Coordinates of C-alpha atoms in Angstrom, one line a residue:
X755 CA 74.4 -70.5 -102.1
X756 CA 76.5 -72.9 -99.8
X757 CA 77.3 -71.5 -96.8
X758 CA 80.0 -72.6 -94.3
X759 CA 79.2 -74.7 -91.2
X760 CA 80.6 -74.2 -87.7
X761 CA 84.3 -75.2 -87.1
X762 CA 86.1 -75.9 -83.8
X763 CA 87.1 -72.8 -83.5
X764 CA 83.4 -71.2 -83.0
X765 CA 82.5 -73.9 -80.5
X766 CA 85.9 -72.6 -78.6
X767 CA 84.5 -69.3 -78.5
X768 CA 81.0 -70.1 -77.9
X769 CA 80.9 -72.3 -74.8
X770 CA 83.9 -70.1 -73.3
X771 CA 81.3 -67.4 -73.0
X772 CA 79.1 -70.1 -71.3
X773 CA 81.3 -71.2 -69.0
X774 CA 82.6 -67.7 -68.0
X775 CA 79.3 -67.3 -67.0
X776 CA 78.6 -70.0 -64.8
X777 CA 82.2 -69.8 -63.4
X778 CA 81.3 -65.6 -62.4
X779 CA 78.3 -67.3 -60.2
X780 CA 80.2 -70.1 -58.6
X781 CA 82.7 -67.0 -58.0
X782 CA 80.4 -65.0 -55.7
X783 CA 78.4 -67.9 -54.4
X784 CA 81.9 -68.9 -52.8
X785 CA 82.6 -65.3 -52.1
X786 CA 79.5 -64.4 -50.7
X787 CA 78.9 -67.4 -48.8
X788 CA 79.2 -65.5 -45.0
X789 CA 76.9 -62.8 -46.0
X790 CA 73.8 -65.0 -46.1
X791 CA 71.3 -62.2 -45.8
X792 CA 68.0 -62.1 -48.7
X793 CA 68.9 -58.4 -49.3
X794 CA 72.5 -59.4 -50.0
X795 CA 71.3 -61.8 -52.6
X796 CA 68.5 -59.8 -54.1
X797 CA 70.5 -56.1 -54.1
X798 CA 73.7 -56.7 -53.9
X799 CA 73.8 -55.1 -50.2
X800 CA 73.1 -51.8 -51.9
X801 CA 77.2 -51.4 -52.7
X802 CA 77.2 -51.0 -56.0
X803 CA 79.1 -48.7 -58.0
X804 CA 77.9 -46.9 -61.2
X805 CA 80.2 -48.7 -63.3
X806 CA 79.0 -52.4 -63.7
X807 CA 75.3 -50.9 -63.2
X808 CA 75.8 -48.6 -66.2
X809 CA 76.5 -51.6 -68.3
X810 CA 74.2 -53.9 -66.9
X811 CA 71.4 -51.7 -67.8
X812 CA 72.4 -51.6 -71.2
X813 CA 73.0 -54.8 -71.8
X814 CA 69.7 -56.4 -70.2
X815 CA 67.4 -54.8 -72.4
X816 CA 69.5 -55.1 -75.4
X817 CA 69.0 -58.8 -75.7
X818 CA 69.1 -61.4 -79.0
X819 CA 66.1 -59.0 -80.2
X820 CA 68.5 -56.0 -80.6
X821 CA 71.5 -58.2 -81.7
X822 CA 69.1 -60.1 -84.5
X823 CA 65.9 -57.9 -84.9
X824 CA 67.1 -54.3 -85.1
X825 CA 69.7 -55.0 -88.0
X826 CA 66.5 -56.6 -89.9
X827 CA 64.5 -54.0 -89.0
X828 CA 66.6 -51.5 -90.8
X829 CA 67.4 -53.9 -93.8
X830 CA 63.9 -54.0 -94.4
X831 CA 62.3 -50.7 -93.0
X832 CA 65.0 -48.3 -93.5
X833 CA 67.3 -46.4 -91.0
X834 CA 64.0 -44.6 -89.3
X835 CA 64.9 -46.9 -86.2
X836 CA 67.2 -44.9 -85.5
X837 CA 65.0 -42.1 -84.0
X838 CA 65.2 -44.5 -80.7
X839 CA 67.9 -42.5 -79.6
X840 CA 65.5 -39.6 -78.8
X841 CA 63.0 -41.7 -77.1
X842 CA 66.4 -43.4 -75.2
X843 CA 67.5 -39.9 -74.0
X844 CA 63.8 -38.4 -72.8
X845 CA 63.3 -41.6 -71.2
X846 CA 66.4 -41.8 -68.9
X847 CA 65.9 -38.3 -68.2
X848 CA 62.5 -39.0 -66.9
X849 CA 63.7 -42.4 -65.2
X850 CA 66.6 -40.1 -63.4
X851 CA 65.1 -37.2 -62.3
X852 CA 61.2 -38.4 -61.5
X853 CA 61.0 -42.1 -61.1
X854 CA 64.3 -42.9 -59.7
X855 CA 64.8 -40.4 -56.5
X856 CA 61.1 -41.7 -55.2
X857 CA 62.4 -45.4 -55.0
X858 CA 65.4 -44.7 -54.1
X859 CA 64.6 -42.4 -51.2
X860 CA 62.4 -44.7 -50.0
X861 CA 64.5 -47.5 -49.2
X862 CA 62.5 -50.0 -50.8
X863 CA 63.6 -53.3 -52.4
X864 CA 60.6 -54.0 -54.5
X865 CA 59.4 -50.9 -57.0
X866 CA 56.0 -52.4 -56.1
X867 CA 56.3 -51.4 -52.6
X868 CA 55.7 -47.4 -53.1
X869 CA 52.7 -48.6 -54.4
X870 CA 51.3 -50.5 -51.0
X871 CA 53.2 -47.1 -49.0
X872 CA 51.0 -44.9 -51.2
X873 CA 47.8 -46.8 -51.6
X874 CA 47.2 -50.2 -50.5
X875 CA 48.0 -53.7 -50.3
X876 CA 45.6 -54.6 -53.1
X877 CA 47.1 -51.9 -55.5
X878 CA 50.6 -53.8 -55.1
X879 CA 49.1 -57.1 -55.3
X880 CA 47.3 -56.2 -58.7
X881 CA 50.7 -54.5 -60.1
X882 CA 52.9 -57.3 -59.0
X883 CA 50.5 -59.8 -60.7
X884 CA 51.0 -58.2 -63.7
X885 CA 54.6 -57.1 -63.4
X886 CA 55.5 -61.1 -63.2
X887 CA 53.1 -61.8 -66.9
X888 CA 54.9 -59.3 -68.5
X889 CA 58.2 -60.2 -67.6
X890 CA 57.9 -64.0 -67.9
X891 CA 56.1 -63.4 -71.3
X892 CA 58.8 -61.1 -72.5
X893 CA 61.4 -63.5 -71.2
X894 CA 59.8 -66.3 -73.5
X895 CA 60.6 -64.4 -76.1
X896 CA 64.3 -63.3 -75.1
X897 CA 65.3 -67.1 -75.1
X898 CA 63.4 -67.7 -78.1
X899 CA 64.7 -65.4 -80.6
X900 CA 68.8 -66.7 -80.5
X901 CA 67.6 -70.1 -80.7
X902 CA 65.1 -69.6 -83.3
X903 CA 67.5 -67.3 -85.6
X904 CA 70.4 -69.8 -85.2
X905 CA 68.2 -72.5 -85.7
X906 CA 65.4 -73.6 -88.8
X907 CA 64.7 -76.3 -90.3
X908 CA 64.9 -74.8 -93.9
X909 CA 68.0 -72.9 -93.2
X910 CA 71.3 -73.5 -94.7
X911 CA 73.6 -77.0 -93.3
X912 CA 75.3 -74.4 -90.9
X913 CA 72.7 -74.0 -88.5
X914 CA 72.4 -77.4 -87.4
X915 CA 75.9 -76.7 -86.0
X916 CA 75.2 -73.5 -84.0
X917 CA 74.3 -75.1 -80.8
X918 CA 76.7 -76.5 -78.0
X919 CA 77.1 -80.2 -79.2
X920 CA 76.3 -79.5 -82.7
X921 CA 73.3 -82.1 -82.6
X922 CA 72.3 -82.5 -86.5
X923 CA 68.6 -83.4 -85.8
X924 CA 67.6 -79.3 -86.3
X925 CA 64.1 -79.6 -83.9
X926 CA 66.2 -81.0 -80.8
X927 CA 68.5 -78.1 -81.5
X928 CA 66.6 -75.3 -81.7
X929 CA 65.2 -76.6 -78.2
X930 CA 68.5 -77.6 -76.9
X931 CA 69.7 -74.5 -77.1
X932 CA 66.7 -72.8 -75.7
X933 CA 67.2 -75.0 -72.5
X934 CA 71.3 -74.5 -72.1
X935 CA 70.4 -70.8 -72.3
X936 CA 67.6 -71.3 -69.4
X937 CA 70.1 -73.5 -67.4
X938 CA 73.2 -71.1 -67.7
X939 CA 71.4 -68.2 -66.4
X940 CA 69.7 -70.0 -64.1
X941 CA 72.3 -71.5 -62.4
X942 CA 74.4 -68.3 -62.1
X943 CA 71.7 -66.4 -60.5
X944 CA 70.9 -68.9 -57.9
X945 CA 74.1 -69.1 -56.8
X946 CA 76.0 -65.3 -56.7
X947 CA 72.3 -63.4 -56.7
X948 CA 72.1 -59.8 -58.5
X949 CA 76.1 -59.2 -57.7
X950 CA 76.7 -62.1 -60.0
X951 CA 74.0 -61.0 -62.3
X952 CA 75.8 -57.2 -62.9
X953 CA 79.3 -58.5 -63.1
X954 CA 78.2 -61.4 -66.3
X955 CA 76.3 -58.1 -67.7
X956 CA 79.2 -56.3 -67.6
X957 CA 81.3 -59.3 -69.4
X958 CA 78.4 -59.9 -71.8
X959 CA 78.1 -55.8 -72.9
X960 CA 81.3 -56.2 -74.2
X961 CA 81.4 -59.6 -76.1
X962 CA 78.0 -57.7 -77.2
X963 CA 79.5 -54.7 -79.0
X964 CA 83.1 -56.6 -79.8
X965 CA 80.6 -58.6 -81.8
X966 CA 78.9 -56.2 -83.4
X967 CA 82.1 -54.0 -84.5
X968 CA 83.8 -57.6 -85.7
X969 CA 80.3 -57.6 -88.4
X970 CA 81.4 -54.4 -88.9
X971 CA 84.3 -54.2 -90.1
X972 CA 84.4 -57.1 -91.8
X973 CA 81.1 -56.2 -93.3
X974 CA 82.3 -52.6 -95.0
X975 CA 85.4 -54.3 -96.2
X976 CA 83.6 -56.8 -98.2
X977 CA 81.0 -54.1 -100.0
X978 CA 84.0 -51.4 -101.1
X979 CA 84.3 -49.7 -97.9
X980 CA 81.8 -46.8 -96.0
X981 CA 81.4 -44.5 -99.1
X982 CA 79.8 -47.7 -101.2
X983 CA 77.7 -48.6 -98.7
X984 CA 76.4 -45.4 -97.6
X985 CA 75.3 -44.9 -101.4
X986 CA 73.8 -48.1 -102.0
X987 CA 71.4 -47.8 -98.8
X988 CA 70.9 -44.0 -100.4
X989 CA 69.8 -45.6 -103.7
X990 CA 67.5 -47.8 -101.9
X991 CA 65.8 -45.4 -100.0
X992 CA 67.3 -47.2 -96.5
X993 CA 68.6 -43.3 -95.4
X994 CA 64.9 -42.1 -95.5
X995 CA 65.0 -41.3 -91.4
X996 CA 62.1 -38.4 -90.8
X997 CA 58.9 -39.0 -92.1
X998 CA 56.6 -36.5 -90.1
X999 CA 53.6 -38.6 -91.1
X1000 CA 50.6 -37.9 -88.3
X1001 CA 48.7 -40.8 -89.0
X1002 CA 49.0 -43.5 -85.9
X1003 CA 48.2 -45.9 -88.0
X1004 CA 51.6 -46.3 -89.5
X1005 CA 54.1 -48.1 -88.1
X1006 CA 56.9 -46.0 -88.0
X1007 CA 57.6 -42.4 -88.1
X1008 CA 58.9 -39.9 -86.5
X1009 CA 56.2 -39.7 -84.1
X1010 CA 55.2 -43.2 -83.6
X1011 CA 58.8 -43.9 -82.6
X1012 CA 59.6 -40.0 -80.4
X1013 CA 56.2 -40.4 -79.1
X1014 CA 55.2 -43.8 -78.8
X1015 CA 58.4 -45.1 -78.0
X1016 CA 59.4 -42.8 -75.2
X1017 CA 56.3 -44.4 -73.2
X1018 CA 57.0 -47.7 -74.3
X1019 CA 60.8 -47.6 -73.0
X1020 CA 59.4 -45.4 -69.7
X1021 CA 57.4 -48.7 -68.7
X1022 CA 60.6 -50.7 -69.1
X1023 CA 62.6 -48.2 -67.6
X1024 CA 61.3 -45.9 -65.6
X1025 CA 59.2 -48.3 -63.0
X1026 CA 60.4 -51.9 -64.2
X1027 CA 61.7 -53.9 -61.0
X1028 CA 64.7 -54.7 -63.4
X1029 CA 65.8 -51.7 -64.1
X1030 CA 65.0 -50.2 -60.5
X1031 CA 66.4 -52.8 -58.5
X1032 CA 69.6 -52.5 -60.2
X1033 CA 69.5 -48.7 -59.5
X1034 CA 69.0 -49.2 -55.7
X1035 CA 71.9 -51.6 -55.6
X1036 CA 73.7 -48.3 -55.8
X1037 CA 75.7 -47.3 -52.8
X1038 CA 74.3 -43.5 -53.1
X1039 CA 71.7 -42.0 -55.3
X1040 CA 74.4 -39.6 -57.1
X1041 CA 75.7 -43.3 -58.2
X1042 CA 72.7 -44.6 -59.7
X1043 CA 71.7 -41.4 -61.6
X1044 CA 75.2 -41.8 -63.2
X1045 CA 74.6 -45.0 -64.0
X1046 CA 71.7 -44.0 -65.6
X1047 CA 73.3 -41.8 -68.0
X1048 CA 76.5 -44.1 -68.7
X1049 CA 73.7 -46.6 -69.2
X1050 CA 72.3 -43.5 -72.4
X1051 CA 75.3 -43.4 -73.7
X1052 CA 76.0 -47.6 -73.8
X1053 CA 72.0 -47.5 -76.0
X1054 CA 73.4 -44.9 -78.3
X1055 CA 76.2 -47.5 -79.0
X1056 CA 74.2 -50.6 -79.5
X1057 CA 71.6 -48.4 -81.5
X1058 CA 74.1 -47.1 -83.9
X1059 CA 75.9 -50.8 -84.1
X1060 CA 73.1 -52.4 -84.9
X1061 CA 71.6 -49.5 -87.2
X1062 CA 75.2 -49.8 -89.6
X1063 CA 75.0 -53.5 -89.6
X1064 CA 71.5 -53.0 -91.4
X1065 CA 72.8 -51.0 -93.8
X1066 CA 76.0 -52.8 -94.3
X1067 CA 73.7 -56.1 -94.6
X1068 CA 71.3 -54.1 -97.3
X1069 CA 74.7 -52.9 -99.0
X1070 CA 75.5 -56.8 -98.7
X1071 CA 72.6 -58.6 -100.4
X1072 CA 70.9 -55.6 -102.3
X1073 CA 70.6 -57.8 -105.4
X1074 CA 69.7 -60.9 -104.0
X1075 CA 67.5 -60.8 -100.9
X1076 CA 68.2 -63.7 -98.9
X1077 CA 64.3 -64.1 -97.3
X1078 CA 62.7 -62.9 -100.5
X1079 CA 64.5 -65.6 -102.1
X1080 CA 64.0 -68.2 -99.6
X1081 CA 67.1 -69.2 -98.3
X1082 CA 65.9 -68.3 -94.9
X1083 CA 62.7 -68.4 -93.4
X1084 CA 62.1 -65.5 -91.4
X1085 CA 63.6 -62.1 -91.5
X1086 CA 65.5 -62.5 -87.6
X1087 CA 67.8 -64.7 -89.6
X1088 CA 69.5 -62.4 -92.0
X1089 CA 71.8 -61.6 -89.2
X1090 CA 73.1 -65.1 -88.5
X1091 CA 73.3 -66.0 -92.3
X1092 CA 74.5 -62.7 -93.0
X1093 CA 77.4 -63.3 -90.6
X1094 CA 78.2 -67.2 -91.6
X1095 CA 78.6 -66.0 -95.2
X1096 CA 80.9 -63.0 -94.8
X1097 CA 83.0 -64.4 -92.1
X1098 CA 83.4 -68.5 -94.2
X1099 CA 87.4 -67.7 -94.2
X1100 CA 87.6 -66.9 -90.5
X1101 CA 87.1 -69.7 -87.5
X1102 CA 85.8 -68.6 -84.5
X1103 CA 84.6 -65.3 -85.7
X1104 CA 81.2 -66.4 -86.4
X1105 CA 81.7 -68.5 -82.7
X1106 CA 82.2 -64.7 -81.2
X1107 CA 78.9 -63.7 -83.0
X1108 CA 76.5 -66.3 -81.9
X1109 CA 78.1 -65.9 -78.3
X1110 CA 77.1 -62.2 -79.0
X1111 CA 73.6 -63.3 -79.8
X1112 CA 73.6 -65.1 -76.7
X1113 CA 75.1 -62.8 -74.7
X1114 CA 72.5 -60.2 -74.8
X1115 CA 70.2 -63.0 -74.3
X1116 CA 72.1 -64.4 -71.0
X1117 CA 72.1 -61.1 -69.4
X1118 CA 68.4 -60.0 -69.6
X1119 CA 66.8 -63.4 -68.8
X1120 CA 69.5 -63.4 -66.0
X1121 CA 67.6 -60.1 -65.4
X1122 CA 64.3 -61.0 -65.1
X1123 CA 64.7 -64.6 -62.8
X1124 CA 66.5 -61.9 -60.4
X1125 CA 63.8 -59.1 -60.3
X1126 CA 60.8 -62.0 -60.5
X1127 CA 62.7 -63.5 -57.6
X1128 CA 62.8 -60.5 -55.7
X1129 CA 59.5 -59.1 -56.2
X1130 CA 57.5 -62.7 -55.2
X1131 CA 59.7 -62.9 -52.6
X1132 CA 58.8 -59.0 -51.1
X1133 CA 55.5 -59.1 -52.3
X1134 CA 53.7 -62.3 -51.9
X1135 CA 56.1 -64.6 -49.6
X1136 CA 56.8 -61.9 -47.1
X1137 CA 53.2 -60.7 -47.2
X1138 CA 52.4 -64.7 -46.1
X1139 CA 55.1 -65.3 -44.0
X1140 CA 56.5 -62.0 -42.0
X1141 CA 58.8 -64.3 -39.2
X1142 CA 60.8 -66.0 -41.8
X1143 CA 64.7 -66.4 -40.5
X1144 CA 67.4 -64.8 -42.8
X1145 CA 68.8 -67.8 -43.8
X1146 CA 65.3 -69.3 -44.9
X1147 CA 64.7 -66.1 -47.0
X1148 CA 67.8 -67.0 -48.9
X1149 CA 66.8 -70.5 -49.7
X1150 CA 63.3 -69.5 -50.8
X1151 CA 64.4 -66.8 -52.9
X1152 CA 67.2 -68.8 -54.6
X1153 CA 63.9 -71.5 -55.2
X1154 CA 62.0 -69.1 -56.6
X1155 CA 65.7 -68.4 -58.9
X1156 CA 65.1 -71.8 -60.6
X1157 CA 61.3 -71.9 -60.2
X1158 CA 61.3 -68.1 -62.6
X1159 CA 64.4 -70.2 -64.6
X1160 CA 62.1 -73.2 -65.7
X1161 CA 59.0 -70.8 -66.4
X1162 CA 61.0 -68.7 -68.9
X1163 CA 62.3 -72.0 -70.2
X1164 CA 59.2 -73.3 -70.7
X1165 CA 57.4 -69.2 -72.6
X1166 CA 59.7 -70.0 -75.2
X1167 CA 57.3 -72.2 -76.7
X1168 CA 54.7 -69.6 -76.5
X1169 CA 57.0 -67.2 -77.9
X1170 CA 57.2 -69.6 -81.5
X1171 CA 54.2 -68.4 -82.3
X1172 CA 54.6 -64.4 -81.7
X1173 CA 56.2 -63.1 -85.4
X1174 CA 59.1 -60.5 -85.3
X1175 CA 60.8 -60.3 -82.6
X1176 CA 61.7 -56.8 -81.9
X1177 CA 57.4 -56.1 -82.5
X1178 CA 56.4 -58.6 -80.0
X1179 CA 58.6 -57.9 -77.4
X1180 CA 57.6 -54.5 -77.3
X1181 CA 54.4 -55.0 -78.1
X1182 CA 54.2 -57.3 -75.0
X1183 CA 56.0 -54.3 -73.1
X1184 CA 53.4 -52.0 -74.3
X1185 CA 50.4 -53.6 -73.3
X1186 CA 51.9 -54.4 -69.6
X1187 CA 54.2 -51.5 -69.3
X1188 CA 51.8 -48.8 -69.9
X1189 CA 49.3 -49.1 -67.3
X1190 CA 52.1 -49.8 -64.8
X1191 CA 53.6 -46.5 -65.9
X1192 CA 50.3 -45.0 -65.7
X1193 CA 49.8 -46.2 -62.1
X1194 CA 53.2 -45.0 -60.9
X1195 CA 52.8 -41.7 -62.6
X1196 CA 49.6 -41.5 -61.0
X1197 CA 51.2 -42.1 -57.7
X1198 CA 53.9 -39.6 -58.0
X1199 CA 52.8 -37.1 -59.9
X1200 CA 49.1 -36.8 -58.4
X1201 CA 48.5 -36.2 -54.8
X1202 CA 45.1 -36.4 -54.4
X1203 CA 44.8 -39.9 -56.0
X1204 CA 44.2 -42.0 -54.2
X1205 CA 43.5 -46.2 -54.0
X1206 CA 40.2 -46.2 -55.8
X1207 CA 41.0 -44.6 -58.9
X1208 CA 44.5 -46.3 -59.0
X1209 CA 42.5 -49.7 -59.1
X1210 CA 39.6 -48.8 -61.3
X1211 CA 42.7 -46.9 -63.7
X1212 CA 44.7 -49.9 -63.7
X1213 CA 41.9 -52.4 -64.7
X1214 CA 41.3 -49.8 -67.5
X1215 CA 44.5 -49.3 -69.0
X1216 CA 45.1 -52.8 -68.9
X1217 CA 42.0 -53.8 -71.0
X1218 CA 42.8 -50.9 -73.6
X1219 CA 45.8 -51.8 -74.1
X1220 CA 45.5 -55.4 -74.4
X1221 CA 41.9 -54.7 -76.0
X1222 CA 44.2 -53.1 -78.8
X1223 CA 47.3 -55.4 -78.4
X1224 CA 45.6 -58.8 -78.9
X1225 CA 43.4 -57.1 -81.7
X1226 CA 46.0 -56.0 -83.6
X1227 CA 47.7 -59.4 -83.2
X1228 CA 44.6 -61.6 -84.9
X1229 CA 44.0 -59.0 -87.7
X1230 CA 47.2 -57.5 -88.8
X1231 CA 47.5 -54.3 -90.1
X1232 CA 46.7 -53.8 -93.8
X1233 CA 50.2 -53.7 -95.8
X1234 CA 49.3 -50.4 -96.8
X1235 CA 50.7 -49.2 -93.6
X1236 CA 53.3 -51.6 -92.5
X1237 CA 54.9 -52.3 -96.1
X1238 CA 58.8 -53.2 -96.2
X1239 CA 61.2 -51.1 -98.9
X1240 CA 61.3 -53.0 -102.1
X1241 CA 63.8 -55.7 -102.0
X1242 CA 65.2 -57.4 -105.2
X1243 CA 66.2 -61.3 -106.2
X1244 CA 67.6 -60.3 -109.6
X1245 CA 70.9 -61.8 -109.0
X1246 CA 70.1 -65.0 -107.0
X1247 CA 70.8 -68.7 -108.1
X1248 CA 67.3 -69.6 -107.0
X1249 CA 65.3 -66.4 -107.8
X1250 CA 62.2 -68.3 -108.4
X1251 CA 59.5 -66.1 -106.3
X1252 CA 60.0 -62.5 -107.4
X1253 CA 56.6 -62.0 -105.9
X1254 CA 57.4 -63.1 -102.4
X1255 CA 56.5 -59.6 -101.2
X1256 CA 53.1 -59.8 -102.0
X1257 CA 52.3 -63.1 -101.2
X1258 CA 53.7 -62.6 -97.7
X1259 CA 51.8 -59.3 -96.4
X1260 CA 48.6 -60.9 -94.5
X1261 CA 46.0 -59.9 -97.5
X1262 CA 43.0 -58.5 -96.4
X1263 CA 39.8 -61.2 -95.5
X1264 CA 36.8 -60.2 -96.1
X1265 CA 35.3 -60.9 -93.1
X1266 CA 37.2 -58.3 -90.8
X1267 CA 35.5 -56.3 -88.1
X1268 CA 34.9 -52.5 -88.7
X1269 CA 38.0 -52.0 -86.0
X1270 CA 40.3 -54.1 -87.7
X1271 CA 41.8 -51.4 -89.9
X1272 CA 41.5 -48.7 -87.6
X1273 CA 41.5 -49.7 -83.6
X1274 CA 43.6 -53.1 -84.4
X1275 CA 45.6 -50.9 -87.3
X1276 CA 47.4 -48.7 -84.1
X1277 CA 51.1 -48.4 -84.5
X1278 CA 52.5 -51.0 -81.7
X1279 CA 54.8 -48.4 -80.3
X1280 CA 51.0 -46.7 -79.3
X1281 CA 50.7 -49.7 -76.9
X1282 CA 51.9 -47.8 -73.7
X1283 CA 50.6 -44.6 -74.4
X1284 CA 47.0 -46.2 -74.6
X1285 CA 47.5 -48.2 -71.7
X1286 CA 48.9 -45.4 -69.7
X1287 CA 46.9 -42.6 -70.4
X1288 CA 44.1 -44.9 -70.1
X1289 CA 45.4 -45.8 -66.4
X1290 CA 46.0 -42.1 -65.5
X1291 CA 42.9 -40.5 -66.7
X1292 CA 40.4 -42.9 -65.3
X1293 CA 42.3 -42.8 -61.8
X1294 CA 41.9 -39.1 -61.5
X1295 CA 38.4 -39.2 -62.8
X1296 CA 37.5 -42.0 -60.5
X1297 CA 39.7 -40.2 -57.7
X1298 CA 37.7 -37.2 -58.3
X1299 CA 34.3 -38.6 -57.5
X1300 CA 35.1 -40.6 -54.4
X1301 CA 37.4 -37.8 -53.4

């Protein structure tokens, strides 16, 4: 089916977000320029209000993945995504009332710090070490998934036209898009430092949801309004939410995504520099527990927006699936194509949904460069270089800004070769996450661990974890467990491979090791919990004998 391309109009409303962007750095940079102080520029001078916090939480780890990969989750999976808003709400109560007063109270600007105050230097060393792979890894993937979604080779005519200068050669776009995003954020968090970072958040949050409502609306209108579509994702078994199912191995139910996910957002959450650093921006700790909770009830938003724009999408193309039938080549693009088709009559509409896209990728690679920034710059340059004067601080860390930037960048090209989106971003989170979580919750929790058995912990949860993460990634799980809903072609123009589903589970070799459908097989939300319990267990054991 032809599909419209990109008008005028939707570059309008594209590169405004862009340039809004940029112009909210130069903004503080100019602003800011007489307070030239390192903590200034890394926390903001710890004056923030819960507000802009609240919505910069939300919005940095609610990225492209969210925007693209949640919707096509639930198209394909069914609404059982939607249990994250249990996970969401045990997790920020743990991130308020445990994680957060210990950082806070300490006065730190690196989360990494408590760890050298309650065991060693090496401890914060190892955990900063790993901190900065899992966030540049992660980040990879952030400014992969817009560009790869709004870009393909064997995509419709339109995407050649999604990226600023509407280049028609498809390869240079798909990386010429992944570089403007790297630029943009780069350039507006070397300039107005975290301060600029919150107040683009806060812009971005609501181009983000604006977005989403605008697909919508527009969506329920075009399938016979709310009644029609909530019975057609009945009829297709998309409202089939609790399945109490107690074997790990399958890849979502009820608790796979209650238990697994609460300890795979807790990692991002709960210690992540990101999310911490913004918290102790806060001008009193009353300010950034609210912000917390605003932040609950901004996920419970995005969740829900993104959960009825699967349904409305299934509703949409129930007779004639779009991937099945080959239109588009991987799932994260039903969103964008989903979008160009129902909005063809309206300019600038699908403009305001790729800046959406964008937007939630903006803010959380904004994100990271800040909080990698920071914690070199506390951790490892400080470590080096104790007598530094205040005004070289703020050069190195605005070097390290565009050093962080071009890294990213340069993941993205990793990221190409990762599958879904949503499962390798927190798959990635898992495997990094979980041991940290496990070392911070060994330091808070347990007072008689001590240095010893946080190291020897550590080393173990990370090689569980990423024992079972990279396992699972070179021998997928069998289809048995992971299988999509059925999704039909009957009514396309091109149905000419009904039996795409089978042929595009991984089938079985029959060379795989004995693990590889049990160990490998794990659920990828049991990332965390294997790498944390893992961490936490050996530490006290190992604690125990050296006492």
């Amino acid at each position: 089916p032809e599909v419209k391309k990109f008008v005028a109009w939707d570059y309008v409303v594209f590169a405004a977000l862009f340039l809004v962007c940029a112009s909210i750095g130069v903004f503080f940079a100019v602003k800011e320029r007489k307070k030239k102080t390192s903590k200034e520029f890394l926390v903001g001078g710890r004056q923030m209000t819960c507000g802009p916090i609240a919505f910069s939480l939300t919005t940095s780890f609610m990225s492209a993945v969210t925007v693209l990969g949640t919707p096509s989750e639930i198209y394909r999976y069914g609404a059982s995504f939607v249990l994250f808003f249990l996970s969401y709400t045990l997790v920020i109560l743990f991130t308020a009332e445990l994680f957060l007063p210990v950082f806070y109270r300490s006065g730190i600007t690196s989360t990494y710090e408590y760890l050298e105050l309650r065991f060693n230097k090496i401890v914060r060393l190892a955990a900063t070490l790993i901190y900065v792979v899992q966030t540049v890894l992660y980040t990879g993937i952030v400014v992969y998934a817009p560009s790869l979604a709004l870009n393909q080779d064997d995509l419709p005519p339109f995407t050649n036209h999604l990226v600023f200068f509407g280049f028609t050669v498809t390869g240079f776009d798909l990386w010429g898009s992944v570089v403007a995003t790297g630029v943009v954020c780069t350039f507006y968090c070397t300039l107005g430092g975290l301060k600029a970072v919150v107040w683009t958040d806060a812009l971005q949050m609501i181009v983000m949801v604006i977005g989403f409502l605008a697909v919508l609306i527009q969506g329920t209108i075009v399938n016979g309004g709310t009644t029609k579509v909530w019975e057609t994702a009945y009829e297709g078994s998309r409202l089939n939410v609790f399945d109490f199912d107690v074997d790990p191995l399958r890849r979502h139910t009820f608790w796979t995504i209650v238990i697994g996910g609460t300890f795979t957002w807790l990692g991002i959450y709960g210690v992540n520099q990101s999310t911490i650093q913004r918290c102790i921006s806060c001008k009193s700790e009353r300010h950034a527990k609210l912000a917390l909770y605003l932040n609950l009830l901004g996920l419970w938003i995005v969740l829900m927006c993104a959960m009825f724009c699967g349904l409305v999408m299934y509703s949409h193309y129930r007779s004639c699936d779009p991937w099945t039938a080959d239109f588009i080549s991987a799932p994260d693009q039903l969103m964008p194509y989903f979008v160009m088709d129902i909005f063809s009559s309206m300019p600038g509409v699908p403009g305001l949904f790729v800046a959406c896209a964008f937007s939630g990728t903006l803010s959380t690679v904004a994100a990271s460069i800040n909080a990698l920034a920071t914690v070199t710059f506390e951790d490892l340059v400080k470590k080096g270089f104790p007598n530094l004067s205040e005004k070289m601080s703020t050069w190195i860390s605005k070097g390290l800004c565009i050093f962080y930037g071009v890294l990213c960048t340069s993941m993205a090209a990793a990221a190409s070769l990762l599958g879904g989106v949503v499962q390798a971003s927190l798959s990635i989170h898992g495997m990094c996450g979980g041991p940290m979580l496990g070392i911070f919750t060994l330091g808070i929790v347990f007072p008689w661990a001590n240095w010893k058995g946080a190291i020897g912990g550590l080393v173990t949860g990370i090689t569980l974890a990423f024992w079972v993460g990279i396992g699972s990634f070179i021998y997928p799980a069998p289809p048995a467990k992971s299988i999509p809903l059925p999704l039909l072609t009957l009514n396309c123009t091109l149905a000419n491979s009904t039996d795409m589903l089978t042929t595009a589970s991984p089938t079985a070799a029959p060379d795989r090791p004995l693990l590889a459908d049990t160990w490998y097989s794990l659920s990828y939300l049991y990332f965390s919990a294997i790498g944390c319990l893992g961490c936490a267990i050996t530490g006290l054991v190992i604690s125990f004998i050296t006492g």
